[in-house]
Short mmCIF file of C-alpha atoms in Angstrom, two decimals:
data_model
loop_
_atom_site.label_atom_id
_atom_site.label_comp_id
_atom_site.label_asym_id
_atom_site.label_seq_id
_atom_site.Cartn_x
_atom_site.Cartn_y
_atom_site.Cartn_z
CA UNK H 52 -32.58 2.40 6.47
CA UNK H 53 -34.69 2.22 9.40
CA UNK H 54 -38.21 1.57 8.78
CA UNK H 55 -39.75 3.18 11.92
CA UNK H 56 -36.67 4.83 14.33
CA UNK H 57 -33.24 4.45 14.84
CA UNK H 58 -31.96 3.48 18.10
CA UNK H 59 -28.63 4.45 17.58
CA UNK H 60 -26.68 6.95 15.26
CA UNK H 61 -22.99 6.57 14.64
CA UNK H 62 -20.76 9.83 13.50
CA UNK H 63 -16.98 10.17 13.45
CA UNK H 64 -15.27 12.60 14.82
CA UNK H 65 -13.01 14.60 11.54
CA UNK H 66 -12.27 17.65 13.29
CA UNK H 67 -13.41 19.39 9.65
CA UNK H 68 -14.73 22.65 9.60
CA UNK H 69 -18.78 24.06 8.53
CA UNK H 70 -18.90 23.56 4.85
CA UNK H 71 -19.46 26.50 2.73
CA UNK H 72 -22.65 26.20 2.47
CA UNK H 73 -24.61 23.27 4.18
CA UNK H 74 -27.81 22.92 2.08
CA UNK H 75 -30.05 20.47 4.63
CA UNK H 76 -29.25 21.77 7.84
CA UNK H 77 -27.07 24.92 9.41
CA UNK H 78 -23.29 24.57 10.70
CA UNK H 79 -21.88 27.48 12.70
CA UNK H 80 -18.86 28.06 14.10
CA UNK H 81 -15.98 29.28 16.07
CA UNK H 82 -12.54 29.52 15.66
CA UNK H 83 -11.10 25.70 14.55
CA UNK H 84 -11.54 23.01 16.19
CA UNK H 85 -9.09 20.39 18.22
CA UNK H 86 -8.72 17.05 18.27
CA UNK H 87 -10.66 16.41 21.41
CA UNK H 88 -13.66 18.13 22.64
CA UNK H 89 -17.04 17.49 24.15
CA UNK H 90 -20.01 16.90 22.17
CA UNK H 91 -23.61 17.69 23.11
CA UNK H 92 -27.10 16.53 21.34
CA UNK H 93 -30.21 18.10 22.22
CA UNK H 94 -33.57 18.23 20.60
CA UNK H 95 -36.52 20.12 20.55
CA UNK H 96 -39.99 19.33 22.52
CA UNK H 97 -43.07 20.13 21.34
CA UNK H 98 -43.15 23.15 23.46
CA UNK H 99 -40.30 24.47 21.55
CA UNK H 100 -37.56 23.81 24.92
CA UNK H 101 -34.31 21.92 24.15
CA UNK H 102 -33.59 19.23 26.33
CA UNK H 103 -29.89 17.44 26.23
CA UNK H 104 -30.45 13.79 25.24
CA UNK H 105 -26.69 13.03 24.97
CA UNK H 106 -23.51 14.27 25.87
CA UNK H 107 -20.15 12.54 25.20
CA UNK H 108 -15.94 12.89 24.82
CA UNK H 109 -14.59 13.19 21.00
CA UNK H 110 -11.89 12.27 19.86
CA UNK H 111 -10.35 12.78 16.03
CA UNK H 112 -11.28 9.52 13.81
CA UNK H 113 -13.07 7.93 16.91
CA UNK H 114 -16.43 6.98 16.49
CA UNK H 115 -19.49 8.20 18.70
CA UNK H 116 -22.81 6.10 19.18
CA UNK H 117 -25.44 8.62 19.97
CA UNK H 118 -28.56 7.31 22.04
CA UNK H 119 -31.43 9.10 23.41
CA UNK H 120 -30.60 8.80 27.88
CA UNK H 121 -33.89 10.33 28.57
CA UNK H 122 -35.49 6.90 30.17
CA UNK H 123 -38.67 8.09 28.28
CA UNK H 124 -37.80 8.02 24.98
CA UNK H 125 -35.94 4.95 22.95
CA UNK H 126 -35.41 6.31 19.48
CA UNK H 127 -33.15 8.81 18.61
CA UNK H 128 -35.29 12.02 18.00
CA UNK H 129 -36.01 13.04 14.29
CA UNK H 130 -34.46 16.42 14.37
CA UNK H 131 -31.23 17.03 16.79
CA UNK H 132 -28.53 20.44 17.55
CA UNK H 133 -24.93 19.19 18.17
CA UNK H 134 -22.83 20.92 19.71
CA UNK H 135 -19.04 20.36 19.59
CA UNK H 136 -17.01 22.35 22.50
CA UNK H 137 -12.96 21.99 21.97
CA UNK H 138 -10.40 24.11 23.68
CA UNK H 139 -9.67 26.44 20.37
CA UNK H 140 -13.01 25.89 18.92
CA UNK H 141 -16.99 25.18 18.87
CA UNK H 142 -19.51 24.08 16.07
CA UNK H 143 -23.47 23.78 16.26
CA UNK H 144 -24.54 21.59 13.75
CA UNK H 145 -28.40 22.54 14.13
CA UNK H 146 -31.82 21.03 12.50
CA UNK H 147 -30.28 17.62 11.34
CA UNK H 148 -32.62 15.12 10.11
CA UNK H 149 -32.28 11.69 11.62
CA UNK H 150 -35.98 10.42 10.97
CA UNK H 151 -35.79 7.47 9.10
CA UNK H 152 -39.31 7.90 8.06
CA UNK H 153 -39.71 11.45 6.72
CA UNK H 154 -38.20 14.03 5.97
CA UNK H 155 -34.49 14.00 3.82
CA UNK H 156 -32.73 11.86 6.73
CA UNK H 157 -28.54 11.72 6.41
CA UNK H 158 -26.62 9.73 4.21
CA UNK H 159 -23.87 7.03 5.28
CA UNK H 160 -20.53 8.40 4.80
CA UNK H 161 -21.66 11.61 4.52
CA UNK H 162 -19.81 15.03 6.65
CA UNK H 163 -22.12 16.86 8.43
CA UNK H 164 -19.80 19.58 9.70
CA UNK H 165 -17.02 17.41 11.46
CA UNK H 166 -19.04 14.71 11.97
CA UNK H 167 -18.99 11.66 9.57
CA UNK H 168 -22.63 9.36 9.13
CA UNK H 169 -20.93 6.12 9.41
CA UNK H 170 -23.38 3.48 10.93
CA UNK H 171 -26.91 3.21 13.14
CA UNK H 172 -29.12 0.73 14.54
CA UNK H 173 -32.61 0.19 13.55
CA UNK H 174 -35.39 -1.33 16.72
CA UNK H 175 -35.06 -4.55 16.95
CA UNK H 176 -32.24 -5.05 14.86
CA UNK H 177 -28.28 -5.30 14.49
CA UNK H 178 -25.82 -2.57 14.05
CA UNK H 179 -24.94 -1.73 10.48
CA UNK H 180 -21.48 0.01 11.05
CA UNK H 181 -19.32 1.31 7.63
CA UNK H 182 -16.01 0.55 9.06
CA UNK H 183 -14.98 -3.19 9.73
CA UNK H 184 -11.69 -4.17 10.82
CA UNK H 185 -10.10 -6.99 9.26
CA UNK H 186 -6.82 -9.37 10.32
CA UNK H 187 -4.25 -9.57 7.69
CA UNK H 188 -1.49 -12.50 8.16
CA UNK H 189 1.84 -13.48 5.72
CA UNK H 190 4.36 -16.48 6.31
CA UNK H 191 7.97 -16.94 4.66
CA UNK H 192 9.38 -20.47 4.61
CA UNK H 193 12.99 -21.49 4.01
CA UNK H 194 12.58 -24.46 1.69
CA UNK H 195 16.33 -24.60 1.26
CA UNK H 196 19.00 -26.73 2.61
CA UNK H 197 21.44 -23.66 4.53
CA UNK H 198 20.00 -20.71 6.75
CA UNK H 199 18.86 -17.46 5.59
CA UNK H 200 19.01 -14.05 6.85
CA UNK H 201 15.62 -12.29 6.64
CA UNK H 202 16.64 -8.50 6.40
CA UNK H 203 13.14 -7.00 5.20
CA UNK H 204 9.73 -8.36 5.62
CA UNK H 205 6.68 -6.31 5.72
CA UNK H 206 2.99 -6.17 4.95
CA UNK H 207 1.58 -3.04 2.84
CA UNK H 208 -2.47 -2.82 3.81
CA UNK H 209 -3.96 0.00 1.89
CA UNK H 210 -0.98 1.96 2.03
CA UNK H 211 -0.13 1.25 5.67
CA UNK H 212 3.18 -0.36 5.91
CA UNK H 213 3.80 -2.54 8.57
CA UNK H 214 7.26 -4.03 9.66
CA UNK H 215 7.21 -7.35 10.19
CA UNK H 216 10.67 -7.91 11.90
CA UNK H 217 9.01 -5.52 14.59
CA UNK H 218 12.29 -3.12 14.53
CA UNK H 219 14.72 -6.14 14.53
CA UNK H 220 17.86 -5.94 11.62
CA UNK H 221 17.55 -9.50 10.59
CA UNK H 222 15.85 -12.70 11.66
CA UNK H 223 17.46 -15.73 10.85
CA UNK H 224 15.78 -19.02 9.50
CA UNK H 225 16.68 -22.11 9.53
CA UNK H 226 16.08 -24.89 6.75
CA UNK H 227 12.30 -25.82 6.69
CA UNK H 228 11.62 -23.09 9.37
CA UNK H 229 8.45 -20.65 8.82
CA UNK H 230 7.93 -16.94 10.57
CA UNK H 231 4.43 -15.16 9.97
CA UNK H 232 3.51 -11.77 10.75
CA UNK H 233 0.11 -9.77 10.99
CA UNK H 234 -1.70 -6.43 11.29
CA UNK H 235 -5.05 -5.18 11.84
CA UNK H 236 -6.43 -2.75 9.15
CA UNK H 237 -9.84 -0.95 9.12
CA UNK H 238 -11.54 -1.32 5.87
CA UNK H 239 -14.67 0.74 4.48
CA UNK H 240 -17.98 -1.65 3.85
CA UNK H 241 -20.13 1.25 2.68
CA UNK H 242 -18.11 2.25 -0.51
CA UNK H 243 -17.18 0.19 -3.51
CA UNK H 244 -13.28 0.10 -3.08
CA UNK H 245 -10.48 -1.94 -4.55
CA UNK H 246 -8.10 -2.67 -2.00
CA UNK H 247 -4.42 -4.17 -2.48
CA UNK H 248 -2.55 -5.81 0.08
CA UNK H 249 1.10 -6.20 -0.63
CA UNK H 250 3.69 -9.00 1.10
CA UNK H 251 7.41 -8.65 0.46
CA UNK H 252 10.12 -10.46 1.99
CA UNK H 253 14.14 -9.58 1.17
CA UNK H 254 16.51 -12.11 2.38
CA UNK H 255 20.44 -13.62 2.00
CA UNK H 256 22.59 -16.34 3.03
CA UNK H 257 26.33 -17.04 3.22
CA UNK H 258 26.27 -16.71 -0.37
CA UNK H 259 25.28 -12.58 0.03
CA UNK H 260 23.54 -13.35 -3.46
CA UNK H 261 20.02 -12.04 -2.27
CA UNK H 262 16.83 -12.59 -3.21
CA UNK H 263 13.64 -11.10 -2.66
CA UNK H 264 9.70 -12.48 -3.25
CA UNK H 265 6.23 -10.44 -3.50
CA UNK H 266 2.89 -11.04 -3.52
CA UNK H 267 -0.20 -8.98 -4.17
CA UNK H 268 -3.37 -9.63 -3.24
CA UNK H 269 -6.64 -7.50 -4.19
CA UNK H 270 -10.06 -7.55 -2.73
CA UNK H 271 -13.23 -5.45 -2.47
CA UNK H 272 -15.86 -5.29 -0.31
CA UNK H 273 -19.40 -5.17 -1.46
CA UNK H 274 -21.83 -2.83 -0.28
CA UNK H 275 -24.67 -4.67 2.05
CA UNK H 276 -27.24 -1.75 1.27
CA UNK H 277 -27.98 0.64 -1.51
CA UNK H 278 -25.63 3.84 -0.99
CA UNK H 279 -28.42 5.87 -2.77
CA UNK H 280 -32.06 5.79 -2.15
CA UNK H 281 -34.30 3.71 -4.62
CA UNK H 282 -37.50 3.32 -5.75
CA UNK H 283 -38.15 0.67 -3.64
CA UNK H 284 -36.59 -0.12 0.17
CA UNK H 285 -33.08 -2.61 0.02
CA UNK H 286 -33.25 -5.85 1.89
CA UNK H 287 -31.86 -5.61 5.52
CA UNK H 288 -28.27 -4.81 5.54
CA UNK H 289 -25.69 -7.74 6.70
CA UNK H 290 -23.56 -7.09 10.32
CA UNK H 291 -20.44 -8.53 8.65
CA UNK H 292 -18.90 -8.03 5.19
CA UNK H 293 -20.53 -9.74 2.08
CA UNK H 294 -16.89 -10.68 0.83
CA UNK H 295 -13.75 -11.96 2.61
CA UNK H 296 -9.99 -11.77 1.71
CA UNK H 297 -8.79 -14.75 -0.38
CA UNK H 298 -6.65 -17.13 0.96
CA UNK H 299 -3.35 -16.25 3.37
CA UNK H 300 -0.20 -15.98 0.79
CA UNK H 301 3.07 -17.99 1.34
CA UNK H 302 6.05 -16.00 1.08
CA UNK H 303 8.99 -18.39 0.72
CA UNK H 304 12.72 -17.21 0.14
CA UNK H 305 15.03 -19.15 -2.52
CA UNK H 306 17.98 -18.74 -3.26
CA UNK H 307 18.04 -16.38 -6.19
CA UNK H 308 15.11 -14.41 -7.28
CA UNK H 309 11.59 -15.75 -7.89
CA UNK H 310 9.66 -15.33 -11.09
CA UNK H 311 6.91 -12.99 -10.99
CA UNK H 312 3.72 -14.81 -9.77
CA UNK H 313 0.93 -16.26 -12.53
CA UNK H 314 -2.32 -15.83 -12.33
CA UNK H 315 -3.05 -19.32 -11.76
CA UNK H 316 -0.66 -22.25 -10.80
CA UNK H 317 0.56 -24.03 -13.53
CA UNK H 318 -0.20 -27.57 -13.86
CA UNK H 319 3.01 -29.82 -12.87
CA UNK H 320 3.70 -32.56 -15.44
CA UNK H 321 3.97 -36.13 -14.30
CA UNK H 322 6.98 -37.43 -13.19
CA UNK H 323 7.58 -39.79 -15.91
CA UNK H 324 5.20 -40.96 -19.35
CA UNK H 325 2.02 -43.07 -18.35
CA UNK H 326 3.08 -47.09 -19.12
CA UNK H 327 1.59 -47.47 -22.15
CA UNK H 328 0.09 -45.01 -24.92
CA UNK H 329 -3.71 -44.89 -25.25
CA UNK H 330 -5.53 -46.91 -27.88
CA UNK H 331 -5.14 -46.53 -31.35
CA UNK H 332 -7.71 -44.14 -33.18
CA UNK H 333 -10.56 -45.97 -35.50
CA UNK H 334 -10.02 -47.23 -38.55
CA UNK H 335 -13.51 -46.47 -39.55
CA UNK H 336 -16.09 -43.52 -38.56
CA UNK H 337 -18.52 -44.34 -35.74
CA UNK H 338 -22.04 -45.69 -36.51
CA UNK H 339 -23.76 -43.10 -36.82
CA UNK H 340 -23.86 -39.05 -37.00
CA UNK H 341 -24.62 -37.19 -33.94
CA UNK H 342 -27.80 -35.54 -33.27
CA UNK H 343 -28.44 -32.43 -35.06
CA UNK H 344 -27.71 -29.62 -33.01
CA UNK H 345 -30.57 -27.70 -31.32
#
């Protein structure tokens, strides 16, 4: 949270209807909202007259960074009224408390009508955003001595499957050749979620026996701040995820299906026994016993 005031507040347009009984703000709606529209933010002055502080277009799933565009103000007002006008419906959110110091405030990743609160910028500080994009990459290598034909090669990131063959029916990979593919997906930094990434490759050669290899990666990103109010203020949030995914998994097509990967690579045996056996044990006990345990 901000110690004094928020320079920016970030909302994501979700097209959601007003909740049945909002407790900390008012929400009224006419008709059903469309995926696109216009957002108007107003603030009430001491005299009670409403002033427009910000306007913007909205699109489903896209963030809106709200700032006070009036030259005499640097911070977003403590209370705002937001109107969303779309071709098929209108939603009015009133008495939304954005105050960082007093009042109830607003909570990250909570929906307020059709707007989900996803981030903020404090005075003189970096922006905290609940969503971040991560690049995922995987590679397949032909370690054999003949050409292989990759028939399927994809990444499944959080349920989003990306075809790394880009629609091609197959890809020929010569001995020693490597092919890589990548995708960018969005993850949440404000929820303690375990993400699963799966890389799959299916290939064949002239023997028509076929082979498949699959690798799975799981990771989570710890929230950089306390999600619920605590007795003491939490530390200043960071601008980058606190955890990074592990290294890129390698995919090596083999002549036959590979065994499921173990949790850790096994230690390879030496090529041959050592030159001579180790020294023989002593025939008598050591000079003195070790000291008693503490």
